[in-house]
């Protein structure tokens, strides 16, 4: 891979901070009642991934990499307000798959250490969330 471990981790931190799942957790209002089980599940996934991302950030700071500014969400996300979770679900699944593919590629060459361990934790969490998101999709 052409980029360094530090560059890869910074890019990952930036992308994951502004993922579709994170955008969805901040988008309001929803078409569903805030207490609906599917919405609570998606919001829980976003929060737990954000906690894992914070752990990655701490590991990066410990390794003296510094943290990048996350920046704005992609402009294409702004059309995803006021939509049903049934419509958004396949998009979340596709985005999780895309993110996991990128993370898996980076894990293939990332050296052992705290940052790798934190990234592995995030990847494991995203895999579990992907499984659940796929099971929530209508047949």
N, CA and C of each residue as an Amber inpcrd file, in Angstrom:
protein
   417
   0.8540000  -1.1800000   0.0000000   0.0000000   0.0000000   0.0000000
   0.8960000   1.2380000   0.0000000   0.5100000   2.2540000  -0.7290000
   1.3590000   3.4170000  -0.9410000   1.4170000   4.3520000   0.2740000
   0.4040000   4.3800000   1.1100000   0.4040000   5.3220000   2.2250000
   0.9910000   4.7010000   3.4850000   1.4650000   5.5510000   4.3910000
   2.0280000   5.0820000   5.6440000   0.9130000   4.6840000   6.6090000
   1.3070000   4.0120000   7.6710000   0.3410000   3.6330000   8.7070000
  -0.3500000   4.8590000   9.2730000   0.4250000   5.8910000   9.5240000
  -0.1300000   7.1250000  10.0760000  -1.1490000   7.7450000   9.1270000
  -0.8150000   7.8090000   7.8440000  -1.7460000   8.3740000   6.8610000
  -3.0200000   7.5410000   6.7730000  -2.8590000   6.2100000   6.7750000
  -4.0180000   5.3280000   6.7020000  -4.9190000   5.5300000   7.9190000
  -4.3310000   5.5860000   9.1140000  -5.1300000   5.7370000  10.3260000
  -5.8250000   7.0940000  10.3750000  -5.1480000   8.1260000   9.9390000
  -5.7760000   9.4530000   9.9090000  -6.9310000   9.4810000   8.9120000
  -6.7220000   8.8930000   7.7430000  -7.7960000   8.8410000   6.7490000
  -8.9740000   8.0200000   7.2780000  -8.6760000   6.9260000   7.9420000
  -9.7170000   6.0730000   8.5180000 -10.4910000   6.8280000   9.5810000
  -9.7670000   7.5140000  10.4580000 -10.4220000   8.2880000  11.5150000
 -11.3620000   9.3280000  10.9010000 -10.8950000  10.0050000   9.8890000
 -11.6910000  11.0350000   9.2180000 -12.9400000  10.4160000   8.5810000
 -12.7570000   9.3280000   7.8190000 -13.8840000   8.6990000   7.1160000
 -14.9130000   8.1350000   8.0940000 -14.4160000   7.4450000   9.1230000
 -15.3420000   6.8240000  10.0730000 -16.0780000   7.8630000  10.9100000
 -15.4360000   9.0100000  11.1500000 -16.0940000  10.0920000  11.8780000
 -17.2470000  10.6780000  11.0740000 -17.1630000  10.5380000   9.7650000
 -18.1690000  11.1120000   8.8760000 -18.8240000  10.0440000   8.0100000
 -19.0180000   8.8690000   8.5970000 -19.6650000   7.7660000   7.8800000
 -21.1670000   8.0170000   7.7680000 -21.7980000   7.2510000   6.9220000
 -23.2440000   7.3530000   6.7700000 -23.9490000   7.0450000   8.0860000
 -23.4700000   6.0530000   8.8080000 -24.0820000   5.6900000  10.0910000
 -24.0140000   6.8660000  11.0690000 -22.8910000   7.5590000  11.1120000
 -22.7730000   8.7100000  12.0080000 -23.6880000   9.8520000  11.5620000
 -23.7890000  10.0560000  10.2600000 -24.6840000  11.0960000   9.7550000
 -26.1240000  10.7860000  10.1450000 -26.5070000   9.5460000   9.9420000
 -27.8750000   9.1210000  10.2500000 -28.1840000   9.3380000  11.7260000
 -27.1930000   9.1020000  12.5790000 -27.4360000   9.2720000  14.0190000
 -27.6490000  10.7360000  14.3890000 -27.1410000  11.6440000  13.5600000
 -27.2910000  13.0680000  13.8380000 -28.4220000  13.7160000  13.0460000
 -28.9320000  13.0270000  12.0340000 -30.0020000  13.5790000  11.2020000
 -31.3050000  13.6080000  12.0040000 -32.0350000  14.6770000  11.8570000
 -33.2850000  14.8140000  12.5760000 -34.1850000  15.7350000  11.7740000
 -35.4670000  15.5750000  11.8100000 -36.2320000  14.5250000  12.4810000
 -36.3270000  13.2500000  11.6390000 -36.6440000  12.2080000  12.3060000
 -36.8300000  10.9160000  11.6630000 -38.2710000  10.7330000  11.2620000
 -38.5010000   9.8170000  10.3240000 -39.8840000   9.5040000   9.9650000
 -40.4750000   8.5170000  10.9640000 -39.6180000   7.8850000  11.7370000
 -40.0780000   6.9580000  12.7730000 -40.1280000   7.6680000  14.1210000
 -40.9310000   7.1420000  15.0090000 -40.9480000   7.6390000  16.3740000
 -39.5880000   7.3170000  17.0030000 -38.9970000   8.2560000  17.7610000
 -37.6570000   8.0360000  18.3310000 -37.5380000   6.7960000  19.2130000
 -38.6400000   6.2650000  19.6730000 -38.5960000   5.0830000  20.5280000
 -38.7830000   3.7740000  19.7680000 -38.8470000   3.8150000  18.4420000
 -39.0220000   2.5730000  17.6850000 -37.7660000   1.7140000  17.8200000
 -37.9630000   0.4160000  17.8970000 -36.8350000  -0.5100000  18.1050000
 -35.7830000  -0.4350000  16.9940000 -36.1650000  -0.4340000  15.7130000
 -35.1260000  -0.3600000  14.6770000 -34.3060000   0.9260000  14.7610000
 -34.9530000   2.0340000  15.0270000 -34.2300000   3.3000000  15.1280000
 -33.3000000   3.2950000  16.3360000 -33.7820000   2.7970000  17.4660000
 -32.9230000   2.6970000  18.6590000 -31.7110000   1.8390000  18.3600000
 -31.8930000   0.7510000  17.6140000 -30.7880000  -0.1380000  17.2640000
 -29.7460000   0.5970000  16.4240000 -30.1950000   1.2950000  15.3950000
 -29.2760000   2.0310000  14.5220000 -28.5330000   3.1030000  15.3200000
 -29.2350000   3.8210000  16.1770000 -28.5990000   4.8590000  16.9870000
 -27.5850000   4.2500000  17.9620000 -27.9050000   3.0790000  18.4930000
 -26.9590000   2.3740000  19.3770000 -25.6970000   1.9810000  18.6070000
 -25.8650000   1.4930000  17.3880000 -24.7130000   1.1240000  16.5570000
 -23.8190000   2.3430000  16.3300000 -24.4240000   3.4560000  16.0010000
 -23.6530000   4.6750000  15.7340000 -22.8810000   5.1060000  16.9810000
 -23.5430000   5.0540000  18.1180000 -22.8800000   5.4720000  19.3640000
 -21.7370000   4.5290000  19.7150000 -21.9460000   3.2290000  19.5950000
 -20.8880000   2.2860000  19.9580000 -19.7070000   2.3730000  18.9940000
 -19.9680000   2.6510000  17.7150000 -18.8680000   2.8290000  16.7700000
 -18.1190000   4.1260000  17.0560000 -18.8320000   5.1340000  17.5150000
 -18.1840000   6.3920000  17.8700000 -17.2760000   6.2010000  19.0940000
 -17.7070000   5.3990000  20.0390000 -16.8760000   5.0900000  21.2130000
 -15.6120000   4.3340000  20.7700000 -15.7730000   3.3580000  19.8720000
 -14.6090000   2.6170000  19.3630000 -13.6870000   3.5440000  18.5820000
 -14.2460000   4.4820000  17.8730000 -13.4500000   5.4560000  17.1320000
 -12.6760000   6.3580000  18.0940000 -13.2930000   6.7100000  19.2080000
 -12.5940000   7.5070000  20.2310000 -11.4100000   6.7210000  20.8010000
 -11.5850000   5.4110000  20.9750000 -10.4800000   4.5740000  21.4470000
  -9.3460000   4.5470000  20.4300000  -9.6990000   4.4920000  19.1430000
  -8.6830000   4.5610000  18.1010000  -7.9700000   5.9060000  18.1660000
  -8.7200000   6.9700000  18.3570000  -8.1270000   8.2970000  18.4800000
  -7.1510000   8.3860000  19.6380000  -7.5080000   7.7980000  20.7660000
  -6.6070000   7.7940000  21.9260000  -5.3250000   7.0310000  21.6120000
  -5.4720000   5.9020000  20.9340000  -4.2890000   5.1190000  20.5570000
  -3.4080000   5.9050000  19.5810000  -4.0280000   6.6280000  18.6830000
  -3.2660000   7.4440000  17.7390000  -2.5270000   8.5660000  18.4630000
  -3.1760000   9.1890000  19.4300000  -2.5240000  10.2480000  20.2040000
  -1.3560000   9.6780000  21.0080000  -1.5640000   8.5080000  21.5800000
  -0.5020000   7.8510000  22.3480000   0.7040000   7.5660000  21.4530000
   0.4340000   7.2380000  20.1920000   1.5020000   6.9640000  19.2320000
   2.0270000   8.2560000  18.5920000   1.5650000   9.3830000  19.1060000
   2.0050000  10.7080000  18.6400000   1.7130000  10.9650000  17.1530000
   0.5700000  10.4750000  16.7290000   0.1680000  10.6910000  15.3390000
  -0.6530000  11.9650000  15.1840000  -1.3070000  12.3550000  16.2270000
  -2.2210000  13.4890000  16.1150000  -3.5240000  13.0540000  15.4640000
  -4.5360000  13.8410000  15.6820000  -5.8480000  13.5270000  15.1060000
  -6.2010000  14.5420000  14.0350000  -6.7240000  14.0630000  12.9170000
  -7.1530000  14.9970000  11.8790000  -8.5120000  15.5890000  12.2380000
  -8.8020000  16.7310000  11.6930000 -10.1470000  17.2860000  11.8270000
 -11.0690000  16.4570000  10.9490000 -12.2230000  16.0680000  11.4710000
 -13.1090000  15.2110000  10.6670000 -13.6790000  15.8960000   9.4340000
 -13.8580000  17.1970000   9.4920000 -14.4360000  17.8870000   8.3410000
 -15.9450000  17.7110000   8.2930000 -16.5060000  18.1120000   7.1790000
 -17.9560000  18.0460000   6.9960000 -18.3590000  16.6680000   6.4680000
 -19.6230000  16.3510000   6.6560000 -20.1640000  15.1300000   6.0560000
 -20.1910000  15.3110000   4.5410000 -20.1270000  14.2120000   3.7990000
 -20.2460000  14.3370000   2.3410000 -21.5600000  15.0270000   1.9650000
 -21.5040000  15.8740000   0.9740000 -22.6850000  16.6270000   0.5510000
 -23.8080000  15.6950000   0.1020000 -23.4500000  14.5330000  -0.4220000
 -24.4720000  13.5930000  -0.9000000 -25.3770000  13.0900000   0.2300000
 -24.9290000  13.1860000   1.4730000 -25.7390000  12.7300000   2.6000000
 -26.9070000  13.6800000   2.8740000 -26.8100000  14.9160000   2.4500000
 -27.8320000  15.8950000   2.8110000 -29.1960000  15.5940000   2.2100000
 -29.2570000  14.7280000   1.2330000 -30.5490000  14.3450000   0.6550000
 -31.2000000  13.2000000   1.4250000 -30.5590000  12.7490000   2.4850000
 -31.0540000  11.5860000   3.2250000 -31.8390000  11.9560000   4.4780000
 -32.3130000  13.1730000   4.5760000 -33.1420000  13.5690000   5.7080000
 -34.6040000  13.2470000   5.3990000 -35.3690000  13.0110000   6.4280000
 -36.8080000  12.7550000   6.3140000 -37.1180000  11.5230000   5.4690000
 -36.3260000  10.4840000   5.6240000 -36.5950000   9.2490000   4.8870000
 -36.8140000   8.1050000   5.8600000 -37.4870000   7.0950000   5.3890000
 -37.8000000   5.9370000   6.2100000 -36.5710000   5.0500000   6.3700000
 -36.4990000   4.4050000   7.5080000 -35.3860000   3.5000000   7.7900000
 -35.3840000   2.3220000   6.8150000 -36.5540000   1.9260000   6.3200000
 -36.6300000   0.8460000   5.3290000 -35.8760000   1.2280000   4.0520000
 -35.9550000   2.4850000   3.6780000 -35.2550000   2.9770000   2.4910000
 -33.7620000   3.1430000   2.7720000 -33.4460000   3.5870000   3.9720000
 -32.0680000   3.8600000   4.3530000 -31.2830000   2.5850000   4.6700000
 -31.9610000   1.5500000   5.1060000 -31.3070000   0.3050000   5.5230000
 -30.3260000  -0.2630000   4.5020000 -30.7430000  -0.4630000   3.2470000
 -29.8020000  -0.9920000   2.2510000 -28.5840000  -0.0870000   2.0340000
 -28.7890000   1.2140000   2.1760000 -27.6610000   2.1470000   2.0400000
 -26.6730000   1.9740000   3.1860000 -27.2110000   1.7750000   4.3990000
 -26.3430000   1.5460000   5.5510000 -25.5550000   0.2500000   5.3980000
 -26.2200000  -0.7930000   4.9050000 -25.5510000  -2.0800000   4.6780000
 -24.4260000  -1.9110000   3.6630000 -24.7120000  -1.2530000   2.5570000
 -23.7020000  -1.0530000   1.5060000 -22.5280000  -0.2280000   2.0260000
 -22.8260000   0.8080000   2.8100000 -21.7530000   1.6510000   3.3440000
 -20.8910000   0.8850000   4.3410000 -21.5170000   0.0750000   5.1890000
 -20.7530000  -0.7330000   6.1510000 -19.8440000  -1.7110000   5.4070000
 -20.3450000  -2.3200000   4.3530000 -19.5370000  -3.2660000   3.5670000
 -18.3420000  -2.5590000   2.9330000 -18.5910000  -1.3760000   2.3770000
 -17.5150000  -0.6070000   1.7510000 -16.4480000  -0.2260000   2.7830000
 -16.8930000   0.2520000   3.9320000 -15.9600000   0.6320000   4.9970000
 -15.1580000  -0.5710000   5.4830000 -15.8300000  -1.6960000   5.6580000
 -15.1340000  -2.9030000   6.1180000 -14.0910000  -3.3710000   5.1140000
 -14.3860000  -3.2800000   3.8440000 -13.4180000  -3.6810000   2.8230000
 -12.1600000  -2.8200000   2.9170000 -12.3390000  -1.5180000   3.0870000
 -11.1990000  -0.6140000   3.2200000 -10.4130000  -0.8970000   4.4930000
 -11.1190000  -1.1320000   5.5860000 -10.4520000  -1.3920000   6.8630000
  -9.7030000  -2.7210000   6.8330000 -10.3090000  -3.7370000   6.2430000
  -9.6410000  -5.0360000   6.1380000  -8.3560000  -4.9320000   5.3370000
  -8.3880000  -4.1630000   4.2580000  -7.1850000  -3.9800000   3.4390000
  -6.0730000  -3.3250000   4.2640000  -6.4340000  -2.3220000   5.0450000
  -5.4440000  -1.6470000   5.8900000  -4.9070000  -2.5290000   6.9890000
  -5.7690000  -3.3700000   7.5480000  -5.3210000  -4.2720000   8.6130000
  -4.3020000  -5.2860000   8.1010000  -4.3360000  -5.5850000   6.8080000
  -3.3930000  -6.5570000   6.2470000  -1.9480000  -6.1240000   6.4090000
  -1.6800000  -4.8310000   6.4590000  -0.3070000  -4.3620000   6.5340000
  -0.0120000  -3.4610000   7.7220000  -1.0100000  -3.1510000   8.5460000
  -0.7930000  -2.3080000   9.7180000   0.0200000  -3.0790000  10.7560000
   1.0970000  -2.4880000  11.2770000   1.9320000  -3.2150000  12.2490000
   1.2080000  -3.4200000  13.5780000   1.6530000  -4.4090000  14.3600000
   1.0540000  -4.6440000  15.6750000   1.2200000  -3.4140000  16.5760000
   0.3240000  -3.3000000  17.5260000   0.3970000  -2.1930000  18.4740000
  -0.9850000  -1.7500000  18.8990000  -1.0020000  -0.6830000  19.6940000
  -2.2720000  -0.1810000  20.2240000  -3.2200000   0.3010000  19.1320000
  -2.6620000   0.9470000  18.1120000  -3.5450000   1.4530000  17.0570000
  -4.1690000   0.3020000  16.2780000  -3.3890000  -0.7330000  16.0250000
  -3.9420000  -1.8970000  15.3210000  -5.0210000  -2.5630000  16.1740000
  -4.7490000  -2.7030000  17.4550000  -5.7190000  -3.3240000  18.3590000
  -7.0300000  -2.5160000  18.3750000  -6.9290000  -1.1980000  18.4480000
  -8.1170000  -0.3400000  18.4610000  -8.8740000  -0.4450000  17.1390000
  -8.1340000  -0.5090000  16.0370000  -8.7740000  -0.6320000  14.7290000
  -9.4500000  -2.0010000  14.5820000  -8.8070000  -3.0460000  15.0770000
  -9.4160000  -4.3840000  15.0380000 -10.7200000  -4.4020000  15.8180000
 -10.7430000  -3.6980000  16.9510000 -11.9720000  -3.6180000  17.7490000
 -13.0840000  -2.9330000  16.9420000 -12.7490000  -1.8310000  16.2690000
 -13.7330000  -1.1350000  15.4370000 -14.2350000  -2.0340000  14.3110000
 -13.3290000  -2.7670000  13.6810000 -13.7030000  -3.6670000  12.5840000
 -14.6380000  -4.7660000  13.0890000 -14.3150000  -5.3560000  14.2310000
 -15.1770000  -6.3930000  14.8040000 -16.5720000  -5.8510000  15.0960000
 -16.6170000  -4.6650000  15.6410000 -17.8920000  -4.0260000  15.9560000
 -18.6920000  -3.7730000  14.6750000 -18.0480000  -3.2600000  13.6530000
 -18.7180000  -2.9850000  12.3840000 -19.2370000  -4.2760000  11.7540000
 -18.4950000  -5.3730000  11.8810000 -18.9670000  -6.6650000  11.3540000
 -20.2450000  -7.1110000  12.0680000 -20.2610000  -6.9960000  13.3820000
 -21.4550000  -7.3660000  14.1470000 -22.6390000  -6.4880000  13.7510000
 -22.3790000  -5.2060000  13.5980000 -23.4480000  -4.2900000  13.2080000
 -23.9520000  -4.5970000  11.8010000 -23.0430000  -4.9290000  10.9070000
 -23.4480000  -5.2750000   9.5480000 -24.3700000  -6.4860000   9.5590000
 -24.0120000  -7.5030000  10.3280000 -24.8610000  -8.6990000  10.4230000
 -26.2680000  -8.3300000  10.8710000 -26.3460000  -7.5200000  11.9080000
 -27.6450000  -7.1290000  12.4340000 -28.4080000  -6.2540000  11.4430000
 -27.7140000  -5.3210000  10.7910000 -28.3690000  -4.4770000   9.7840000
 -28.9290000  -5.3190000   8.6470000 -28.1570000  -6.3130000   8.2220000
 -28.6440000  -7.2030000   7.1440000 -29.8650000  -7.9720000   7.5910000
 -29.8820000  -8.4160000   8.8480000 -31.0380000  -9.1770000   9.3350000
 -32.2730000  -8.2890000   9.5090000 -32.0870000  -6.9900000   9.6190000
 -33.2070000  -6.0540000   9.7800000 -33.8590000  -5.6960000   8.4430000
 -33.2180000  -6.0640000   7.3340000 -33.7580000  -5.6930000   6.0150000
 -34.9440000  -6.5780000   5.6540000 -35.9530000  -5.9760000   5.0260000
 -37.1050000  -6.7910000   4.5980000 -36.6700000  -7.8030000   3.5400000
 -37.3470000  -8.9330000   3.5220000 -36.9970000  -9.9910000   2.5840000
 -37.2830000  -9.5990000   1.1640000
